[in-house]
Short mmCIF file of C-alpha atoms in Angstrom, two decimals:
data_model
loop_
_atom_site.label_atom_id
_atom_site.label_comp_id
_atom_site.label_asym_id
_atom_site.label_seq_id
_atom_site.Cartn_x
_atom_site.Cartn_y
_atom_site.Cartn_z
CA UNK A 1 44.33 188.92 -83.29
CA UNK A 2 41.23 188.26 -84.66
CA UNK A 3 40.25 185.49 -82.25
CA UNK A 4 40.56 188.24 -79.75
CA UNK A 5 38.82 190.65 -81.18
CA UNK A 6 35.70 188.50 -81.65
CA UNK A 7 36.31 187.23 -77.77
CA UNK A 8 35.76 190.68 -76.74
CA UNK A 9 33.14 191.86 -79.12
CA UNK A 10 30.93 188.25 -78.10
CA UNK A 11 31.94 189.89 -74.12
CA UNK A 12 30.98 193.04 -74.69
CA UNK A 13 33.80 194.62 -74.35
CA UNK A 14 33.73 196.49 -77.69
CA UNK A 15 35.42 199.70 -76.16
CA UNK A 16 38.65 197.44 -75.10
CA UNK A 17 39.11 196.25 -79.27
CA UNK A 18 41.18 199.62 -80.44
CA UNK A 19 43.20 199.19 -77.31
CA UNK A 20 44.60 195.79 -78.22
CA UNK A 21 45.14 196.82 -81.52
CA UNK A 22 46.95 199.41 -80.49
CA UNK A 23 49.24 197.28 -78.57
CA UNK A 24 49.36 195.18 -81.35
CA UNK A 25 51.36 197.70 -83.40
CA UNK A 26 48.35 198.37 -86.06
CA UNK A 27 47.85 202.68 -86.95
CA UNK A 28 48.42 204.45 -84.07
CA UNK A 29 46.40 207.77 -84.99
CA UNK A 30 43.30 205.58 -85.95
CA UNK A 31 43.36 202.94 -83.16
CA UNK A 32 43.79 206.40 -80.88
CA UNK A 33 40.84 208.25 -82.67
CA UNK A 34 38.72 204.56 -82.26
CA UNK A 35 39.94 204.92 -77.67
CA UNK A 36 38.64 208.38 -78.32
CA UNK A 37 35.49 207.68 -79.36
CA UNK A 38 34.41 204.64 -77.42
CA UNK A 39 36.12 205.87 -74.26
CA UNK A 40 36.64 209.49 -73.92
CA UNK A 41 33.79 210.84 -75.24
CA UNK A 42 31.34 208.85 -72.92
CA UNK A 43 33.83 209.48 -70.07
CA UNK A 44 32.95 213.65 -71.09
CA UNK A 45 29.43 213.56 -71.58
CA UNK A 46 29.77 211.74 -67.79
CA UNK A 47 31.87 214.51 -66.57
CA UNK A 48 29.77 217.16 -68.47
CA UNK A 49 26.42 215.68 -66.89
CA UNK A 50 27.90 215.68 -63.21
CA UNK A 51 29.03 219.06 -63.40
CA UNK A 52 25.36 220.62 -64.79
CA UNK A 53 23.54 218.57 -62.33
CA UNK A 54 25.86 220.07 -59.70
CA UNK A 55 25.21 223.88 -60.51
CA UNK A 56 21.85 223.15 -61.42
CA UNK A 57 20.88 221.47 -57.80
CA UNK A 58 22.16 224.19 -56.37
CA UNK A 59 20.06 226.60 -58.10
CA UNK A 60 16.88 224.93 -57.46
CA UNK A 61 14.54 225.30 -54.87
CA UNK A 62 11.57 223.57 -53.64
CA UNK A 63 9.22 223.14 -50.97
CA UNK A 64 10.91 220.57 -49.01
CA UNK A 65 14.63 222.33 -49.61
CA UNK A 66 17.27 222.48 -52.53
CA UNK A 67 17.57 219.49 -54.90
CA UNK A 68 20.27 217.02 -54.18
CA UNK A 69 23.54 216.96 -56.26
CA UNK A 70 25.87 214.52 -56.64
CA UNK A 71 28.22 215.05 -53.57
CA UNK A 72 24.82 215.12 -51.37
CA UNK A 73 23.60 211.50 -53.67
CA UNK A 74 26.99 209.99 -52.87
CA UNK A 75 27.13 210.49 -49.52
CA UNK A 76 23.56 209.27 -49.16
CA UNK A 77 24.56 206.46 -50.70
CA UNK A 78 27.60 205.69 -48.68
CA UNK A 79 24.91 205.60 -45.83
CA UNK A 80 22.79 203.32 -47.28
CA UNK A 81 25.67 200.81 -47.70
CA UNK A 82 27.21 201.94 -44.15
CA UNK A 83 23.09 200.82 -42.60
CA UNK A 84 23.46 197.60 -45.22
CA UNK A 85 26.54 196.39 -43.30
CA UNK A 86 25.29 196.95 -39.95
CA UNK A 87 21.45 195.49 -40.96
CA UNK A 88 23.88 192.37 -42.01
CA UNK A 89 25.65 192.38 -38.72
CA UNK A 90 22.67 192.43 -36.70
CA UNK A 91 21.33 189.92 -38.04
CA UNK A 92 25.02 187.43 -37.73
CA UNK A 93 24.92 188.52 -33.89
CA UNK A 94 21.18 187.52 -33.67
CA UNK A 95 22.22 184.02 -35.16
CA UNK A 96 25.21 183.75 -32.69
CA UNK A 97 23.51 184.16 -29.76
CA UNK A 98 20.78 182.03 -30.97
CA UNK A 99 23.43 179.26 -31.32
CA UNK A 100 25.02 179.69 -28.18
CA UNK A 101 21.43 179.62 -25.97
CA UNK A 102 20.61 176.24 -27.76
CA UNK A 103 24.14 174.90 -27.14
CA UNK A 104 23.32 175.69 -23.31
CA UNK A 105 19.74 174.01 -23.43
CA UNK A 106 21.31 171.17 -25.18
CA UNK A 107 24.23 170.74 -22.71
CA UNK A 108 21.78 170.76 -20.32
CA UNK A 109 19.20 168.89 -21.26
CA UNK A 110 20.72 166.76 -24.05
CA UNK A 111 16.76 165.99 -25.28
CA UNK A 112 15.86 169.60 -25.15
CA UNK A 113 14.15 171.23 -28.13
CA UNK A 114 15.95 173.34 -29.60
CA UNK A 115 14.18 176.50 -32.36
CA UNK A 116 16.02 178.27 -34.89
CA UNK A 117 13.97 181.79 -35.32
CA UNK A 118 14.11 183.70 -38.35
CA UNK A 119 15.90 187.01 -37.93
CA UNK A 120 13.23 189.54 -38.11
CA UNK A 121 14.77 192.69 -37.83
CA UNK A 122 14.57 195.94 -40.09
CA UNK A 123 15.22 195.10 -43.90
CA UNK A 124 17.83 197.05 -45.18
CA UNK A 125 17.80 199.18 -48.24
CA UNK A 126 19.20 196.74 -50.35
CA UNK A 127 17.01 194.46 -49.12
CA UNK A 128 13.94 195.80 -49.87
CA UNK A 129 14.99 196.28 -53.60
CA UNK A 130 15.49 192.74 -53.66
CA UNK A 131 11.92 192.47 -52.64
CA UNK A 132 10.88 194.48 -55.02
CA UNK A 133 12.68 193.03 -58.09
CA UNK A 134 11.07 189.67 -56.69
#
């Protein structure tokens, strides 16, 4: 038991260390009070933070139009990732056709120079925080 426990405090996973003692068979009512603590309680303050910015956005006003709450952030988000994956295949299709031009040069003229261009196309989201990490 103990070899486990300090496996998952070494990992990080502190929070996970009253759940295997709990299925361990050691005090129920503490090991539940310990989940408690390092699970539900952060879990409600995350709830209780998502709710306030929620009524809050919608209260606010500015110049360029009400503040964003988390519904509006998600979805944004889901765009973001949507553009990512089409940025990404953009780019594959731009490779493919690449391939297949030099594949006609080659066949034919088998001495024919062939170039492999850099995709230059719009940088993602994603891609420019990459950039700016770097």
């Amino acid at each position: 038991m103990s070899n486990i426990t300090s496996t998952l405090k070494v990992m990080g996973f502190n929070w996970m260390i009253p759940i295997v003692k709990l299925a361990s068979g050691e005090d129920s009512k503490e090991q539940l009070k310990e989940i408690w603590r390092s699970i539900g309680i952060p879990v409600l303050a995350f709830i209780t933070f998502l709710l306030v910015w929620n009524v809050l956005a919608q209260q606010v006003e500015t110049s360029l139009g009400q503040i964003p709450g988390p519904v509006m952030v998600m979805q944004a988000g889901k765009g973001l990732v949507e553009e990512h994956y089409e940025t990404r295949q953009k780019e594959q299709l731009f490779y493919e056709r690449q391939e297949k031009r030099n594949q006609l040069r080659l066949e034919k003229n088998p001495n024919a120079k062939v170039k492999i261009r850099k995709y230059t196309g719009k940088p993602s989201y994603f891609d420019q925080i990459v950039v700016s990490l770097y």
